[in-house]
Short mmCIF file of C-alpha atoms in Angstrom, two decimals:
data_model
loop_
_atom_site.label_atom_id
_atom_site.label_comp_id
_atom_site.label_asym_id
_atom_site.label_seq_id
_atom_site.Cartn_x
_atom_site.Cartn_y
_atom_site.Cartn_z
CA MET A 260 -17.87 19.01 19.10
CA SER A 261 -19.27 16.25 16.90
CA VAL A 262 -17.52 14.95 13.79
CA LEU A 263 -19.66 13.64 10.96
CA MET A 264 -17.70 10.90 9.17
CA ILE A 265 -18.90 9.62 5.80
CA GLU A 266 -17.41 6.78 3.76
CA ALA A 267 -19.01 5.83 0.46
CA PHE A 268 -16.72 2.81 0.00
CA TYR A 269 -16.30 1.16 3.39
CA GLY A 270 -13.67 -1.45 2.69
CA GLY A 271 -9.90 -1.96 2.52
CA SER A 272 -7.82 1.03 3.56
CA HIS A 273 -10.95 3.23 3.58
CA LYS A 274 -12.42 1.05 6.31
CA GLN A 275 -9.10 0.80 8.13
CA LEU A 276 -8.81 4.58 8.37
CA LEU A 277 -12.41 5.15 9.43
CA ASP A 278 -12.23 2.46 12.12
CA LEU A 279 -9.07 4.01 13.55
CA LEU A 280 -10.62 7.49 13.60
CA GLN A 281 -13.68 6.16 15.40
CA GLU A 282 -11.45 4.74 18.11
CA GLU A 283 -9.60 8.04 18.55
CA ILE A 284 -12.49 10.52 18.26
CA GLU A 285 -15.00 10.40 21.10
CA GLU A 286 -17.87 12.32 19.58
CA CYS A 287 -18.51 11.16 16.06
CA SER A 288 -21.37 10.00 13.88
CA VAL A 289 -20.50 7.53 11.12
CA PHE A 290 -22.37 6.77 7.91
CA THR A 291 -21.08 4.28 5.35
CA LEU A 292 -21.86 2.28 2.25
CA ALA A 293 -20.45 -1.21 1.65
CA ALA A 294 -17.36 -1.56 -0.55
CA LYS A 295 -19.19 -2.76 -3.63
CA LYS A 296 -19.59 -1.38 -7.16
CA TRP A 297 -17.16 1.52 -6.70
CA HIS A 298 -18.32 3.36 -9.82
CA TRP A 299 -21.91 3.48 -8.64
CA ARG A 300 -20.85 4.64 -5.18
CA SER A 301 -19.00 7.55 -6.76
CA ARG A 302 -21.97 8.45 -8.93
CA THR A 303 -24.85 8.15 -6.46
CA ALA A 304 -23.60 8.16 -2.85
CA ALA A 305 -24.37 11.86 -2.33
CA LEU A 306 -28.05 11.29 -2.96
CA TYR A 307 -28.11 8.31 -0.59
CA PHE A 308 -26.41 10.21 2.24
CA MET A 309 -28.66 13.24 1.69
CA GLN A 310 -31.57 11.04 2.77
CA THR A 311 -29.91 8.94 5.48
CA ILE A 312 -27.91 11.50 7.49
CA PRO A 313 -30.25 13.10 10.03
CA PRO A 314 -30.02 16.86 10.65
CA SER A 315 -28.14 17.80 13.80
CA GLU A 316 -27.01 21.02 15.45
CA ASN A 317 -24.05 19.15 16.99
CA TYR A 318 -22.08 18.58 13.80
CA ARG A 319 -18.99 20.79 13.51
CA VAL A 320 -16.70 18.88 11.14
CA LEU A 321 -17.50 16.74 8.10
CA PHE A 322 -14.86 14.17 7.15
CA THR A 323 -15.14 12.09 3.98
CA SER A 324 -13.01 10.34 1.40
CA SER A 325 -12.84 11.52 -2.21
CA VAL A 326 -15.09 8.67 -3.41
CA LEU A 327 -18.02 10.86 -2.38
CA ASN A 328 -18.96 13.82 -4.56
CA LEU A 329 -18.82 16.37 -1.75
CA ALA A 330 -20.06 19.21 -3.96
CA GLU A 331 -23.28 17.33 -4.67
CA LEU A 332 -23.83 16.46 -1.01
CA VAL A 333 -23.48 20.01 0.32
CA ALA A 334 -25.70 21.31 -2.50
CA LEU A 335 -28.37 18.77 -1.56
CA ARG A 336 -27.91 19.41 2.16
CA PRO A 337 -27.25 23.14 2.79
CA ASP A 338 -27.07 22.46 6.53
CA LEU A 339 -23.88 20.43 5.96
CA ALA A 340 -22.30 23.13 3.78
CA LYS A 341 -21.55 25.31 6.83
CA LEU A 342 -19.46 22.60 8.53
CA LYS A 343 -15.68 22.48 8.27
CA LYS A 344 -15.29 20.01 5.42
CA VAL A 345 -12.23 17.73 5.33
CA LEU A 346 -11.70 15.70 2.16
CA TYR A 347 -9.28 12.73 2.30
CA PHE A 348 -7.67 11.27 -0.83
CA HIS A 349 -6.76 7.59 -0.66
CA GLU A 350 -6.34 7.71 -4.44
CA ASN A 351 -6.99 10.18 -7.23
CA GLN A 352 -8.79 9.50 -10.47
CA LEU A 353 -6.73 11.88 -12.62
CA VAL A 354 -3.81 9.47 -12.86
CA TYR A 355 -5.42 6.18 -11.84
CA PRO A 356 -4.31 3.68 -14.51
CA VAL A 357 -6.73 2.38 -17.12
CA ARG A 358 -5.95 -0.27 -19.72
CA LYS A 359 -7.14 2.00 -22.54
CA SER A 360 -7.38 5.78 -22.50
CA GLN A 361 -10.95 5.50 -23.79
CA GLU A 362 -11.89 3.70 -20.58
CA ARG A 363 -11.16 6.73 -18.39
CA ASP A 364 -14.48 8.24 -17.36
CA PHE A 365 -14.00 12.00 -17.15
CA GLN A 366 -16.72 12.29 -14.51
CA TYR A 367 -14.82 10.59 -11.68
CA GLY A 368 -11.85 12.93 -11.85
CA TYR A 369 -14.15 15.89 -12.36
CA ASN A 370 -16.07 14.93 -9.21
CA GLN A 371 -12.85 14.98 -7.21
CA VAL A 372 -11.84 18.39 -8.54
CA ILE A 373 -15.15 20.05 -7.67
CA SER A 374 -15.13 18.30 -4.29
CA CYS A 375 -11.79 19.99 -3.59
CA LEU A 376 -13.26 23.36 -4.52
CA VAL A 377 -16.00 23.10 -1.87
CA ALA A 378 -13.79 21.48 0.81
CA ASP A 379 -12.04 23.55 3.47
CA VAL A 380 -9.12 21.14 3.92
CA VAL A 381 -7.88 18.58 1.39
CA VAL A 382 -5.67 15.81 2.76
CA PHE A 383 -3.60 13.31 0.75
CA ASN A 384 -2.01 10.11 2.02
CA SER A 385 1.29 10.86 0.27
CA ALA A 386 3.15 13.64 -1.51
CA PHE A 387 3.06 11.54 -4.68
CA ASN A 388 -0.73 11.39 -4.50
CA MET A 389 -1.02 15.14 -3.89
CA GLU A 390 1.42 16.29 -6.57
CA SER A 391 0.20 13.86 -9.22
CA PHE A 392 -3.33 15.16 -8.66
CA LEU A 393 -2.59 18.88 -8.52
CA THR A 394 -0.19 18.97 -11.46
CA THR A 395 -2.58 17.00 -13.69
CA ILE A 396 -5.64 19.20 -13.16
CA GLY A 397 -4.65 21.56 -15.97
CA SER A 398 -4.19 18.90 -18.65
CA PHE A 399 -7.24 17.01 -17.39
CA MET A 400 -9.49 20.05 -17.87
CA LYS A 401 -8.25 20.39 -21.45
CA LEU A 402 -10.40 17.36 -22.24
CA ILE A 403 -13.40 19.71 -22.02
CA PRO A 404 -14.25 20.75 -25.61
CA ASP A 405 -14.63 24.49 -24.85
CA HIS A 406 -15.19 27.04 -22.07
CA ARG A 407 -12.52 25.35 -19.99
CA PRO A 408 -11.99 26.48 -16.37
CA LYS A 409 -8.59 28.02 -15.66
CA GLU A 410 -6.06 27.98 -12.83
CA LEU A 411 -7.94 25.50 -10.66
CA GLU A 412 -4.69 24.22 -9.21
CA LYS A 413 -4.02 27.68 -7.73
CA LEU A 414 -7.41 27.61 -6.03
CA ILE A 415 -7.02 24.11 -4.61
CA ARG A 416 -3.32 23.88 -3.67
CA PRO A 417 -3.48 26.24 -0.63
CA LYS A 418 -6.02 23.88 0.98
CA CYS A 419 -3.87 20.79 0.49
CA GLN A 420 -1.58 18.94 2.86
CA VAL A 421 -0.05 15.49 3.23
CA LEU A 422 -1.02 13.28 6.14
CA TYR A 423 0.50 9.85 5.75
CA PHE A 424 -1.97 7.04 6.20
CA PRO A 425 -2.00 6.06 9.90
CA ILE A 426 -1.28 2.38 10.50
CA ARG A 427 -1.63 0.70 13.86
CA PHE A 428 0.92 -2.08 13.58
CA PRO A 429 -0.01 -5.15 15.63
CA ASP A 430 2.41 -7.06 17.84
CA VAL A 431 3.45 -10.00 15.65
CA THR A 432 6.19 -11.34 17.92
CA ARG A 433 4.28 -14.58 18.53
CA PHE A 434 4.21 -15.29 14.77
CA LEU A 435 7.84 -14.51 13.94
CA PRO A 436 10.38 -17.27 13.21
CA GLU A 437 13.56 -17.13 15.29
CA HIS A 438 15.74 -15.37 12.72
CA LYS A 439 13.18 -12.56 12.43
CA LEU A 440 12.99 -12.22 16.21
CA CYS A 441 16.72 -11.56 16.24
CA GLN A 442 16.30 -9.07 13.44
CA ASN A 443 13.43 -7.39 15.29
CA LEU A 444 15.62 -7.16 18.38
CA GLN A 445 18.28 -5.36 16.41
CA MET A 446 15.87 -2.77 15.06
CA THR A 447 13.73 -2.08 18.11
CA GLU A 448 16.42 -2.17 20.75
CA ILE A 449 19.29 -0.66 18.79
CA GLN A 450 19.65 2.36 21.04
CA ASP A 451 19.94 0.23 24.16
CA ILE A 452 22.38 -2.08 22.44
CA GLU A 453 24.64 0.80 21.38
CA GLU A 454 24.64 2.08 24.95
CA GLY A 455 25.22 -1.40 26.37
CA LYS A 456 21.98 -1.45 28.34
CA GLY A 457 20.33 -4.74 29.13
CA LEU A 458 22.01 -6.60 26.29
CA LYS A 459 22.20 -9.97 28.04
CA THR A 460 18.57 -9.79 29.08
CA LEU A 461 17.45 -8.84 25.59
CA ILE A 462 19.43 -11.61 23.96
CA ALA A 463 18.13 -14.17 26.42
CA SER A 464 14.54 -13.05 25.97
CA ARG A 465 14.73 -13.44 22.19
CA LYS A 466 17.03 -16.52 22.14
CA CYS A 467 19.60 -14.75 19.99
CA LYS A 468 23.32 -15.39 20.20
CA PRO A 469 25.81 -12.52 20.34
CA ASP A 470 27.82 -14.02 17.51
CA ASP A 471 24.96 -14.22 14.99
CA GLY A 472 25.75 -10.87 13.41
CA LEU A 473 23.66 -8.83 15.81
CA MET A 474 26.45 -7.07 17.71
CA ARG A 475 28.87 -6.59 14.87
CA ASN A 476 26.16 -4.93 12.81
CA SER A 477 24.44 -2.89 15.51
CA SER A 478 26.31 0.28 14.75
CA SER A 479 25.01 0.30 11.17
CA ALA A 480 21.46 -0.76 11.92
CA LEU A 481 19.85 2.35 10.54
CA GLU A 482 22.05 2.63 7.45
CA SER A 483 20.81 1.73 4.00
CA HIS A 484 22.71 -0.32 1.43
CA PRO A 485 21.81 1.17 -1.96
CA THR A 486 22.53 -0.64 -5.19
CA GLU A 487 24.70 0.97 -7.87
CA LYS A 488 22.04 0.64 -10.57
CA GLN A 489 18.40 -0.33 -10.79
CA GLU A 490 17.60 -3.95 -11.47
CA GLY A 491 14.66 -5.75 -12.95
CA LEU A 492 12.27 -7.87 -10.96
CA SER A 493 13.50 -11.18 -12.32
CA GLU A 494 17.15 -10.32 -11.71
CA SER A 495 16.34 -9.22 -8.17
CA LEU A 496 14.55 -12.45 -7.37
CA MET A 497 17.30 -14.59 -8.85
CA LYS A 498 19.87 -12.79 -6.71
CA LEU A 499 17.76 -13.13 -3.59
CA ASN A 500 17.22 -16.81 -4.28
CA HIS A 501 20.97 -17.26 -4.63
CA ILE A 502 21.61 -15.43 -1.36
CA LYS A 503 19.09 -17.68 0.36
CA LYS A 504 20.91 -20.77 -0.88
CA SER A 505 24.57 -19.87 -0.43
CA GLU A 506 26.94 -18.18 1.96
CA GLY A 507 29.55 -15.60 1.08
CA THR A 508 27.53 -14.15 -1.77
CA SER A 509 28.78 -10.75 -2.87
CA ALA A 510 26.47 -7.75 -2.89
CA TYR A 511 24.37 -7.66 -5.99
CA HIS A 512 24.07 -4.90 -8.54
CA ALA A 513 21.19 -3.77 -10.66
CA ARG A 514 20.10 -3.83 -14.26
CA GLU A 515 17.18 -2.28 -16.17
CA ASP A 516 14.28 -4.69 -16.58
CA LYS A 517 13.05 -5.45 -20.09
CA GLU A 518 9.56 -4.52 -18.89
CA HIS A 519 10.91 -1.00 -18.21
CA MET A 520 10.06 -1.24 -14.52
CA ALA A 521 12.96 -0.25 -12.29
CA PHE A 522 12.81 -2.12 -9.01
CA ASN A 523 14.19 -0.82 -5.76
CA SER A 524 15.18 -3.60 -3.37
CA CYS A 525 14.99 -1.32 -0.37
CA SER A 526 17.08 -2.26 2.63
CA MET A 527 14.69 -1.49 5.45
CA LEU A 528 16.16 -4.19 7.63
CA SER A 529 19.57 -2.83 8.54
CA TRP A 530 22.31 -5.30 7.76
CA PRO A 531 23.42 -6.51 4.31
CA MET A 532 21.04 -9.01 2.78
CA GLU A 533 23.72 -11.70 2.49
CA GLU A 534 24.05 -11.86 6.27
CA LYS A 535 20.32 -11.49 6.92
CA TYR A 536 19.47 -14.48 4.78
CA ASN A 537 22.34 -16.53 6.13
CA VAL A 538 20.79 -16.10 9.58
CA ALA A 539 17.55 -17.56 8.18
CA SER A 540 17.10 -21.23 7.49
CA LYS A 541 19.22 -22.15 4.47
CA HIS A 542 17.27 -25.32 3.83
CA LYS A 543 13.97 -23.71 2.87
CA PRO A 544 13.21 -22.12 -0.52
CA LEU A 545 12.84 -18.36 -0.74
CA HIS A 546 9.28 -17.50 0.32
CA ILE A 547 7.75 -14.72 -1.81
CA VAL A 548 4.51 -12.99 -0.83
CA TRP A 549 2.24 -10.83 -3.02
CA PRO A 550 -0.45 -9.26 -0.74
CA HIS A 551 -2.39 -7.01 -3.12
CA ARG A 552 -5.85 -6.60 -4.59
CA TRP A 553 -6.49 -9.02 -7.45
CA GLU A 554 -6.94 -6.31 -10.07
CA HIS A 555 -5.13 -5.22 -13.21
CA ASP A 556 -3.67 -2.02 -11.75
CA LYS A 557 -1.46 -4.18 -9.48
CA ASP A 558 -0.01 -5.81 -12.64
CA PRO A 559 -0.32 -9.46 -11.60
CA GLU A 560 0.61 -10.38 -15.19
CA LEU A 561 4.19 -9.15 -14.69
CA PHE A 562 4.45 -10.84 -11.31
CA PHE A 563 3.32 -14.26 -12.52
CA LYS A 564 5.28 -14.00 -15.77
CA THR A 565 8.44 -13.46 -13.74
CA LEU A 566 7.74 -16.34 -11.35
CA LEU A 567 7.06 -18.76 -14.21
CA MET A 568 10.26 -17.69 -15.92
CA LEU A 569 12.20 -18.41 -12.72
CA LYS A 570 10.48 -21.78 -12.45
CA GLU A 571 11.44 -22.62 -16.03
CA ASN A 572 15.05 -21.75 -15.16
CA GLY A 573 15.02 -24.32 -12.39
CA LEU A 574 14.90 -21.98 -9.41
CA THR A 575 12.94 -23.21 -6.42
CA PHE A 576 10.76 -20.89 -4.37
CA ASP A 577 7.53 -20.78 -2.41
CA VAL A 578 4.86 -18.19 -3.11
CA SER A 579 1.85 -16.86 -1.20
CA VAL A 580 -0.66 -14.80 -3.16
CA LEU A 581 -2.93 -12.95 -0.75
CA GLY A 582 -5.21 -9.92 -1.12
CA GLU A 583 -8.85 -9.13 -1.70
CA THR A 584 -10.90 -10.12 -4.73
CA PHE A 585 -13.87 -8.26 -6.15
CA THR A 586 -16.49 -8.96 -8.81
CA GLU A 587 -14.07 -9.42 -11.70
CA VAL A 588 -10.85 -11.38 -11.18
CA PRO A 589 -8.24 -11.27 -13.98
CA ASP A 590 -7.89 -14.63 -15.75
CA VAL A 591 -4.15 -14.69 -15.06
CA PHE A 592 -4.76 -15.76 -11.45
CA ALA A 593 -6.40 -19.08 -12.33
CA GLU A 594 -3.78 -19.75 -15.00
CA ALA A 595 -0.89 -18.97 -12.63
CA ARG A 596 -2.34 -21.11 -9.84
CA ARG A 597 -2.36 -24.09 -12.14
CA GLU A 598 1.14 -23.51 -13.58
CA LEU A 599 2.85 -22.73 -10.26
CA GLY A 600 1.58 -25.98 -8.77
CA SER A 601 3.43 -27.10 -5.65
CA SER A 602 5.27 -23.77 -5.34
CA VAL A 603 2.07 -22.25 -3.93
CA LEU A 604 1.86 -22.17 -0.12
CA HIS A 605 -1.15 -19.87 0.31
CA TRP A 606 -3.66 -18.66 -2.27
CA GLY A 607 -6.35 -16.05 -1.79
CA TYR A 608 -7.75 -13.83 0.91
CA GLN A 609 -6.98 -15.03 4.43
CA SER A 610 -10.03 -15.66 6.59
CA SER A 611 -8.67 -13.90 9.66
CA ARG A 612 -6.27 -11.10 10.43
CA ASP A 613 -4.02 -13.46 12.38
CA ASP A 614 -3.82 -15.88 9.45
CA TYR A 615 -2.80 -13.01 7.19
CA LEU A 616 -0.10 -11.83 9.60
CA LYS A 617 1.23 -15.37 10.05
CA VAL A 618 1.83 -15.68 6.30
CA LEU A 619 3.62 -12.32 6.21
CA CYS A 620 5.80 -13.33 9.16
CA MET A 621 6.89 -16.57 7.49
CA ALA A 622 7.70 -14.91 4.14
CA ASP A 623 11.12 -13.57 3.15
CA ILE A 624 10.29 -11.13 0.34
CA VAL A 625 7.25 -8.95 -0.34
CA ILE A 626 6.82 -7.81 -3.93
CA SER A 627 4.84 -5.07 -5.61
CA THR A 628 4.48 -4.87 -9.38
CA ALA A 629 1.89 -2.11 -9.14
CA LYS A 630 1.22 0.26 -12.00
CA HIS A 631 -0.20 2.64 -9.46
CA GLU A 632 0.26 3.04 -5.74
CA PHE A 633 -0.60 6.10 -3.72
CA PHE A 634 0.50 4.66 -0.37
CA GLY A 635 0.75 0.87 -0.09
CA VAL A 636 -0.50 -0.36 3.29
CA ALA A 637 0.09 -4.03 2.46
CA MET A 638 3.77 -3.46 1.66
CA LEU A 639 4.34 -1.67 4.98
CA GLU A 640 2.51 -4.37 6.90
CA ALA A 641 4.74 -7.00 5.31
CA VAL A 642 7.89 -5.03 6.15
CA HIS A 643 6.63 -4.75 9.72
CA CYS A 644 6.47 -8.56 9.68
CA GLY A 645 10.11 -8.77 8.62
CA CYS A 646 9.81 -9.08 4.83
CA HIS A 647 12.33 -7.44 2.55
CA PRO A 648 10.48 -5.09 0.13
CA LEU A 649 11.03 -5.35 -3.62
CA CYS A 650 9.07 -2.67 -5.46
CA PRO A 651 9.20 -0.24 -8.39
CA LYS A 652 11.43 2.78 -7.91
CA ALA A 653 8.48 4.90 -8.92
CA LEU A 654 5.03 6.00 -7.73
CA VAL A 655 4.94 6.45 -3.94
CA TYR A 656 7.60 3.85 -3.18
CA PRO A 657 10.72 6.09 -3.13
CA GLU A 658 8.82 8.29 -0.66
CA ILE A 659 8.00 5.37 1.65
CA PHE A 660 11.13 3.25 1.11
CA PRO A 661 14.02 5.65 0.45
CA GLY A 662 17.19 3.90 -0.58
#
């Protein structure tokens, strides 16, 4: 059996998924377009692939992301229409944020809806992505002036399923500072520790001491430590900065942010944050990392506004702003770089994967201020590198980071 894999926007998570599938599927043929000018890819990719994909009797399955207008492609290439067609949604255009409602181009969402109608299987990377798409189809179609289609959700929903985005986490042990190695030991070897197996060997191999909080916290390693209320981003960072500086800090509580974004400081890393940060070096400022695309939907304005407010209040911190840039970069990045000055440790896309992972491993906190997120690979990668996640209690985040 041969799988025909098509990606009209071969970059970022789209590339990451396709590369992984190529490694796992022996018989596959891959056709891609570079990750440039997304809007034009969505409009015209079907015509390009109609001409570039050679006919073959070996194709059995067609796999593509929802950037491609699948309905157009199978109409242009009837030989591909008979394949089992799998459509994967990294994001959906029905709820993708725009700065003004007038900027939403009806065609992109419409393309995704009709692609679902011709697909045999429709896969979403999260339940949030799937439900936000399906439950918005009805109101979206009301934008049509007359002769509106009805009950499309009922036609599409039976085809749909959630398949969380597959991530192959690299071994980052060689990049981790000592306090994160101890933390990693607690999480990965917790079962052996509880059963008393190989504890001395494990401690010796990671240079951790039994009295550093590891043993007394091992029994609660998989428990969460929820806050009593939701707190704003600035309040969360101020508390974390205080924990970094002092010992014996009491557990913090939450408060609604004036920006109306509730942040969930998810405790993915087992023991209470006071103890975790006391294990870390107390002499270094809190290191904050923001590893997202440099675009407005990630709300860099809120992130930088908060950091500058903390700076004005005399709090010291280090910040690394990573992530990809595209044709248009919001002006706030240049302004923030200048105003943050010596607080900046790293700025911009890292030239190699190892460089990127090293920054994540040295950071304490990873932050998302996203207005939209359907999965959030960068946040999970940072957590894998030992960062504590601070993110909105909205979008996909409660699904990925329950707490």
